[in-house]
Amino acid sequence: MANIAAQRIKREFKEVIKSEEVAKCAIKLELIDDNYSELKGEIAGPPDTPYEGGNFVLEIKVPETYPFNPPKVKFLTKIWHPNISSVTGAICLDILKDQWAAAMTLRTVLLSLQALMAAAEPDDPQDAVVAKQYKENPEMFNSTARHWTNVYAGGPNKNPDFDQKIQRLTDMGVMSHDARVALSTYNWELERATEAIFT
Amino acid sequence: MDFVSTGGGSLVDNIFLLFNAYDWWVYYSKKEEKNLAKKEREEKMYDQAFEEILFSLDETPIYADSGGDQHNDGRDTNEFGADFETLQGLECLNMEQAKNLLNEHVDQLSSKLHISPSLAKLFLHLNEWNVSAIVTAYSKHTNAFLVDNRVKLAATAALGASAIPSAAACTDILPLSPSSSTSKSSTNASSPISCPVCTHPLPGDHFRSLTCGHSFCQYCWARHFEVQINQGITLDISCMASQCNILVPEALILTLLRPSLHEKYEAFAFRDFVSTHPSLRFCPGPNCSVVMRARESKPKRATCNACGTSFCFQCGIEYHAPTDCVVIKKWLTKCADDSETANYISAHTKDCPKCHICIEKNGGCNHMQCYHCKHEFCWMCLGDWKQHGSEYYECSRYKENPNIGRESAHAQAREALKKYLHYYERWENHAKSLKLESALVDKIKSRIHSKVMTSSGTWIDWQYLIEASTLLAKCRYTLQYTYPYAYYMQSSVSHYYTVISHIIPTGTWIDWQYLIEASTLLAKCRYTLQYTYPYAYYMQSSVSHYYTVISHIIQQYTYPYAYYMESSVSHSRKELFEYQQAQLEAEIENLSWKVERAETTDRGDLENQMDIAEKRRITLLKDFHLSSFSNPTKLDIPPQGGTTVPISTKDSSTASIQSEGEGVRSASMAPLSS
Ligand SMILES: [Zn+2]
Ligand SMILES: [Zn+2]
Ligand SMILES: [Zn+2]
Ligand SMILES: [Zn+2]
Ligand SMILES: [Zn+2]
Ligand SMILES: [Zn+2]
């Protein structure tokens, strides 16, 4: 069966390389090893979203039973999104679970993930903290996601206010990522984030 | 609601809160007891009303008790007798018999509709094995039926629709033949085409497709089936195309699947078939393969002939009347989640409230007597036992704080925990008592043995002692299962405030006071109405009168009021239930006390107590076993003699008592508001 998996990945890889999305730099696929069991994917943050201008790297592991079982995909780039864990990068998407079909391809997966970034589903959350903010405070969510895109995915929008708050915490010896997580969780309220870190 | 699990607070906070809640609870209970005398006066009339209602219920033909003295007569003769908890007409089938039974359905359907057995199985599995319903639906709207059952794509989505034959010849649409003959005219048997899944170029006759026309090579189909079956999926295997949900019929699976996997497939499929068949259940006993068959699915006790396991037929977990299946599941999950918390509180030892010596509970009875100072007190509330009165057992009833709707989230969480612990302690306490009392049975047996040896009576003379302890276990079991039920019963008082504060945007509480008054009035009407049913059952004309009266009242208020009204009903239901619960609680304590001191208790006295306890238990279970949520799903199986018990009209009003009542509300409202 592994043979079919390799066969399929080989063909899908070619398909993606030649696709118009690659031509437009929207998606990218790279082989990690020679036996086609692991790949690196890349998605450009969709326009008119807080992820615009960022580049998001994915880890793609191909199971032996591929394509009869879905590939295992997670974000390596840290991202602030209701359906993606801000801690592990794990993704909640139906086609990566029970809605997978053997006729789907890695291209389908990458394009579906791009669509998910453009339209989150907060009612089926992977990250409850992010989903709560998305629903209750969309403004705050947008600027937080934009800030994460800037810091982790090379997005263009700096947020001096946020950077300053993180600085305040790093000055106290907190790791910058931990500071960012705490501040993002508490809607950038410095006092509450500090309290959360030190208790 | 799950205060402990949702809270972001630290462990220390939680424990502190627990102590707080516990102290508060103890304080509250004691205070209650002091007020008891005063309360007793106030409640006397209320209790009298209840007593009358209970009395009138006892007099209805549903439960024609012959009186308390001759405790065995009467029970066996009425249809709501001693065995009303056991599901009647049960059969224990071995695997072969169960398979034959399923095959009978398959043959019946496939010959009626002229379809393949494989397709018939799929239809039966998806439609609760109801042959006549399938036949009706199929002949009325064949196309819609095929689409609903995932045999055919909806017309607009179909690929090469012209290739799909008319549904009348349904056997022919089965994808048994190579796709070259059923779909895609472009597929030519000689020129190789590439499979979309494995990418291999293969001659056209190696391809198969379902009615959707999505074509894949037979090797890929086989691998697809293998992967699915290894994940335990059998009847829900669908097409490999993206977003296509057409199901694969068994015939194609068995044609293409490796022979070595056939047995595994058949075993899993059998398991799935039994699980969708409404009158079949696997025995939940360990290593037991018996399939139980009932004529109707009810939340009653079923016992396996082969291994002796007893369970609730409807849901497969242990028998749990008067709590219903959904609620008991919720409760058991909750208890598992909160177990640490609750265990922390319900320790095995308590101090004697009078001399403060540490007492360990070593018997099942809550009526404690301090070995040191001989003070008699209640294990649950630590109050003086004499204050409990002989029949009114105040401490089984949880008092909700009526102002809770207006308090802070913090206070509400504390209240929620307090409420849970109240019920949990009692639930857990009965479970413990049950264990302790089963040890007591052994002790009694050995005591009888030594008595017989020393020639003080024969086994037959002492048999009543064993009967008494068996009955005690049965009663305590029921009582244990009343607590999850009571826990989830909505109390209307707090409910009013929450709901009103949600929907009322303006005005003060005083402005809207009339709503509460209206609800209270409605509650009174409903309450009366409800208890007129046994009477009205025999006086048809008066029923319509009550309907007219109540629908007048309803018409005066618009939709939201119906909501309160239902909660009012559950409020009065709750009170009645709690009363019945308290009664059983009291009688069981008396019985437990007497059984533990059996040798010094008068035999007649003990038997009288047994009789009373069993009577209380039956009263409490009566509603459960007669109400509409335990209404059997009518099955498509010919009756094997015997008649079903008619369900009285009373059901429509008692429906509202089940669990949280969300879905039920409309059901019981329907006849009134329409
Ligand atoms: Zn293939
Ligand atoms: Zn299909
Ligand atoms: Zn069994
Ligand atoms: Zn059940
Ligand atoms: Zn004492
Ligand atoms: Zn008590």
Short mmCIF file of C-alpha atoms in Angstrom, two decimals, chain B residues 341-587:
data_model
loop_
_atom_site.label_atom_id
_atom_site.label_comp_id
_atom_site.label_asym_id
_atom_site.label_seq_id
_atom_site.Cartn_x
_atom_site.Cartn_y
_atom_site.Cartn_z
CA THR B 341 -14.48 17.02 44.76
CA ALA B 342 -17.39 15.01 45.95
CA ASN B 343 -15.28 12.34 47.54
CA TYR B 344 -13.47 14.98 49.46
CA ILE B 345 -16.68 16.11 51.05
CA SER B 346 -18.45 12.85 51.63
CA ALA B 347 -15.97 11.26 53.97
CA HIS B 348 -16.79 8.14 55.86
CA THR B 349 -16.63 9.62 59.30
CA LYS B 350 -18.49 12.34 61.10
CA ASP B 351 -18.51 13.66 64.63
CA CYS B 352 -21.42 12.99 66.92
CA PRO B 353 -23.26 16.32 67.11
CA LYS B 354 -23.73 15.97 70.86
CA CYS B 355 -20.54 14.60 72.35
CA HIS B 356 -18.32 15.21 69.31
CA ILE B 357 -16.80 11.79 69.35
CA CYS B 358 -15.80 10.54 65.92
CA ILE B 359 -18.28 8.04 64.50
CA GLU B 360 -17.72 5.79 61.54
CA LYS B 361 -20.74 4.78 59.54
CA ASN B 362 -20.68 1.01 59.48
CA GLY B 363 -24.28 0.15 58.68
CA GLY B 364 -26.63 1.23 55.94
CA CYS B 365 -28.98 3.16 58.16
CA ASN B 366 -28.94 6.95 58.38
CA HIS B 367 -30.56 6.79 61.75
CA MET B 368 -27.40 6.87 63.83
CA GLN B 369 -26.95 6.20 67.47
CA CYS B 370 -23.75 7.35 69.08
CA TYR B 371 -22.09 4.41 70.81
CA HIS B 372 -20.71 6.84 73.37
CA CYS B 373 -23.57 9.10 74.46
CA LYS B 374 -26.46 7.17 72.86
CA HIS B 375 -27.59 10.32 71.09
CA GLU B 376 -29.78 9.50 68.08
CA PHE B 377 -29.16 11.65 65.03
CA CYS B 378 -29.38 11.77 61.25
CA TRP B 379 -26.19 10.93 59.39
CA MET B 380 -27.06 13.20 56.49
CA CYS B 381 -27.90 16.42 58.29
CA LEU B 382 -26.55 15.63 61.76
CA GLY B 383 -29.85 16.79 63.20
CA ASP B 384 -31.63 15.17 66.11
CA TRP B 385 -33.42 12.12 64.77
CA LYS B 386 -36.61 12.80 66.70
CA GLN B 387 -36.95 16.14 64.90
CA HIS B 388 -37.24 14.31 61.61
CA GLY B 389 -40.65 13.04 62.54
CA SER B 390 -41.78 9.59 61.72
CA GLU B 391 -42.65 10.05 58.07
CA TYR B 392 -41.68 13.48 56.89
CA TYR B 393 -38.02 13.30 56.08
CA GLU B 394 -37.11 16.91 55.54
CA CYS B 395 -33.42 16.46 54.84
CA SER B 396 -33.82 14.64 51.53
CA ARG B 397 -35.19 17.76 49.96
CA TYR B 398 -32.81 20.32 48.66
CA LYS B 399 -33.79 23.94 49.20
CA GLU B 400 -32.75 26.15 46.37
CA ASN B 401 -31.92 29.69 47.18
CA PRO B 402 -34.86 31.58 45.64
CA ASN B 403 -32.83 34.72 44.98
CA ILE B 404 -30.13 32.95 43.04
CA GLY B 405 -31.12 34.49 39.72
CA ARG B 406 -30.10 37.90 40.97
CA GLU B 407 -26.81 36.94 42.50
CA SER B 408 -23.36 37.09 41.02
CA ALA B 409 -21.85 34.41 38.83
CA HIS B 410 -19.56 33.50 41.68
CA ALA B 411 -22.45 32.92 44.03
CA GLN B 412 -24.27 30.99 41.33
CA ALA B 413 -21.32 28.69 40.87
CA ARG B 414 -21.19 28.13 44.59
CA GLU B 415 -24.89 27.45 44.64
CA ALA B 416 -24.55 25.01 41.75
CA LEU B 417 -21.84 23.11 43.54
CA LYS B 418 -23.81 23.09 46.75
CA LYS B 419 -26.81 21.71 44.95
CA TYR B 420 -24.78 19.02 43.24
CA LEU B 421 -23.14 17.96 46.47
CA HIS B 422 -26.49 17.73 48.16
CA TYR B 423 -27.71 15.19 45.63
CA TYR B 424 -24.38 13.51 45.21
CA GLU B 425 -23.96 12.87 48.93
CA ARG B 426 -27.32 11.19 49.10
CA TRP B 427 -26.73 9.18 45.95
CA GLU B 428 -23.34 8.05 47.15
CA ASN B 429 -24.61 7.34 50.62
CA HIS B 430 -27.25 4.97 49.33
CA ALA B 431 -24.73 3.19 47.16
CA LYS B 432 -22.55 2.68 50.23
CA SER B 433 -25.48 1.58 52.32
CA LEU B 434 -26.41 -0.95 49.66
CA LYS B 435 -22.97 -2.49 49.93
CA LEU B 436 -23.02 -2.55 53.69
CA GLU B 437 -26.46 -4.06 53.75
CA SER B 438 -25.52 -6.83 51.38
CA ALA B 439 -22.92 -7.80 53.93
CA LEU B 440 -25.72 -7.71 56.48
CA VAL B 441 -27.65 -10.33 54.51
CA ASP B 442 -24.72 -12.70 54.90
CA LYS B 443 -24.57 -11.92 58.57
CA ILE B 444 -28.27 -12.61 58.97
CA LYS B 445 -27.89 -15.89 57.14
CA SER B 446 -25.13 -17.06 59.44
CA ARG B 447 -27.13 -15.93 62.46
CA ILE B 448 -30.10 -17.94 61.22
CA HIS B 449 -27.81 -20.85 60.66
CA SER B 450 -26.59 -20.86 64.24
CA LYS B 451 -30.14 -20.43 65.49
CA VAL B 452 -31.26 -23.43 63.47
CA MET B 453 -28.30 -25.42 64.77
CA THR B 454 -29.29 -24.68 68.35
CA SER B 455 -32.83 -25.73 67.48
CA SER B 456 -34.41 -22.33 67.91
CA GLY B 457 -36.68 -22.55 64.89
CA THR B 458 -36.28 -23.82 61.35
CA TRP B 459 -35.06 -22.03 58.22
CA ILE B 460 -38.64 -21.49 57.20
CA ASP B 461 -39.35 -19.73 60.48
CA TRP B 462 -36.57 -17.24 59.85
CA GLN B 463 -37.08 -16.85 56.12
CA TYR B 464 -38.89 -13.52 56.61
CA LEU B 465 -35.66 -11.93 57.78
CA ILE B 466 -34.01 -12.65 54.45
CA GLU B 467 -37.07 -11.37 52.65
CA ALA B 468 -36.90 -8.19 54.66
CA SER B 469 -33.30 -7.52 53.77
CA THR B 470 -33.91 -8.30 50.09
CA LEU B 471 -36.76 -5.84 50.04
CA LEU B 472 -34.60 -3.29 51.79
CA ALA B 473 -31.97 -3.61 49.06
CA LYS B 474 -34.60 -3.17 46.35
CA CYS B 475 -36.06 -0.07 47.96
CA ARG B 476 -32.70 1.48 48.59
CA TYR B 477 -31.71 0.87 44.98
CA THR B 478 -34.73 2.81 43.76
CA LEU B 479 -34.11 5.55 46.25
CA GLN B 480 -30.53 5.90 45.11
CA TYR B 481 -31.74 6.48 41.57
CA THR B 482 -34.20 9.17 42.59
CA TYR B 483 -31.35 11.59 43.29
CA PRO B 484 -29.99 12.06 39.77
CA TYR B 485 -33.58 12.60 38.68
CA ALA B 486 -34.26 15.16 41.35
CA TYR B 487 -31.00 16.91 40.60
CA TYR B 488 -31.95 17.61 37.00
CA MET B 489 -35.54 18.53 37.73
CA GLN B 490 -35.97 22.18 37.11
CA SER B 491 -37.01 24.31 39.94
CA SER B 492 -39.24 27.03 38.65
CA VAL B 493 -38.48 29.62 41.27
CA SER B 494 -34.95 30.32 40.11
CA HIS B 495 -36.07 29.65 36.59
CA TYR B 496 -38.59 32.49 36.58
CA TYR B 497 -35.99 34.99 37.60
CA THR B 498 -33.45 33.86 35.07
CA VAL B 499 -35.87 33.77 32.20
CA ILE B 500 -37.63 36.97 33.07
CA SER B 501 -34.39 38.83 33.53
CA HIS B 502 -33.33 37.64 30.10
CA ILE B 503 -36.35 38.64 28.11
CA ILE B 504 -37.41 41.74 29.95
CA PRO B 505 -35.45 44.71 28.68
CA THR B 506 -37.05 47.52 30.68
CA GLY B 507 -38.96 48.18 33.83
CA THR B 508 -38.46 47.10 37.40
CA TRP B 509 -39.15 43.76 38.95
CA ILE B 510 -42.31 45.19 40.41
CA ASP B 511 -43.54 46.11 36.94
CA TRP B 512 -43.27 42.54 35.89
CA GLN B 513 -44.47 41.00 39.13
CA TYR B 514 -47.75 40.15 37.48
CA LEU B 515 -45.93 37.68 35.26
CA ILE B 516 -44.89 35.73 38.26
CA GLU B 517 -48.37 35.98 39.67
CA ALA B 518 -49.80 34.76 36.37
CA SER B 519 -47.41 31.87 36.35
CA THR B 520 -48.33 30.98 39.87
CA LEU B 521 -52.00 31.05 38.99
CA LEU B 522 -51.35 28.90 35.99
CA ALA B 523 -49.36 26.54 38.12
CA LYS B 524 -52.33 26.17 40.41
CA CYS B 525 -54.66 25.51 37.50
CA ARG B 526 -52.34 23.07 35.91
CA TYR B 527 -51.75 21.34 39.18
CA THR B 528 -55.42 20.83 39.71
CA LEU B 529 -55.90 19.85 36.12
CA GLN B 530 -53.20 17.29 36.31
CA TYR B 531 -54.74 15.57 39.26
CA THR B 532 -58.16 15.57 37.78
CA TYR B 533 -57.02 13.16 35.11
CA PRO B 534 -57.50 9.93 37.03
CA TYR B 535 -60.97 11.18 37.87
CA ALA B 536 -61.67 12.70 34.50
CA TYR B 537 -60.62 9.48 32.85
CA TYR B 538 -64.02 8.19 33.85
CA MET B 539 -65.86 11.41 33.20
CA GLN B 540 -65.03 12.37 29.67
CA SER B 541 -67.23 15.46 29.60
CA SER B 542 -65.33 17.20 32.35
CA VAL B 543 -62.04 16.91 30.49
CA SER B 544 -63.23 19.08 27.68
CA HIS B 545 -64.40 21.54 30.28
CA TYR B 546 -60.93 21.83 31.77
CA TYR B 547 -59.41 22.18 28.36
CA THR B 548 -61.67 25.08 27.65
CA VAL B 549 -60.82 26.78 30.90
CA ILE B 550 -57.11 26.36 30.54
CA SER B 551 -57.00 27.40 26.91
CA HIS B 552 -58.82 30.61 27.87
CA ILE B 553 -56.12 31.38 30.33
CA ILE B 554 -53.44 30.62 27.80
CA GLN B 555 -54.96 32.81 25.16
CA GLN B 556 -54.59 35.79 27.46
CA TYR B 557 -50.86 35.48 27.37
CA THR B 558 -48.56 35.19 24.43
CA TYR B 559 -45.82 32.77 23.66
CA PRO B 560 -43.26 33.41 26.45
CA TYR B 561 -45.85 32.65 29.07
CA ALA B 562 -46.18 29.12 27.88
CA TYR B 563 -42.59 28.77 28.88
CA TYR B 564 -43.23 29.75 32.48
CA MET B 565 -46.24 27.64 32.63
CA GLU B 566 -44.34 24.52 31.82
CA SER B 567 -41.80 25.34 34.45
CA SER B 568 -44.61 25.89 36.89
CA VAL B 569 -45.86 22.44 36.18
CA SER B 570 -42.45 20.96 36.69
CA HIS B 571 -42.30 22.95 39.89
CA SER B 572 -45.38 21.29 41.27
CA ARG B 573 -44.18 17.98 39.88
CA LYS B 574 -40.94 18.50 41.63
CA GLU B 575 -42.65 19.14 44.91
CA LEU B 576 -44.71 16.03 44.61
CA PHE B 577 -41.70 14.01 43.60
CA GLU B 578 -39.67 15.32 46.48
CA TYR B 579 -42.47 14.50 48.80
CA GLN B 580 -42.61 10.95 47.53
CA GLN B 581 -38.86 10.72 47.71
CA ALA B 582 -38.86 11.94 51.30
CA GLN B 583 -41.51 9.40 52.18
CA LEU B 584 -39.53 6.55 50.73
CA GLU B 585 -36.42 7.88 52.41
CA ALA B 586 -38.16 7.82 55.79
CA GLU B 587 -39.65 4.37 55.36
#
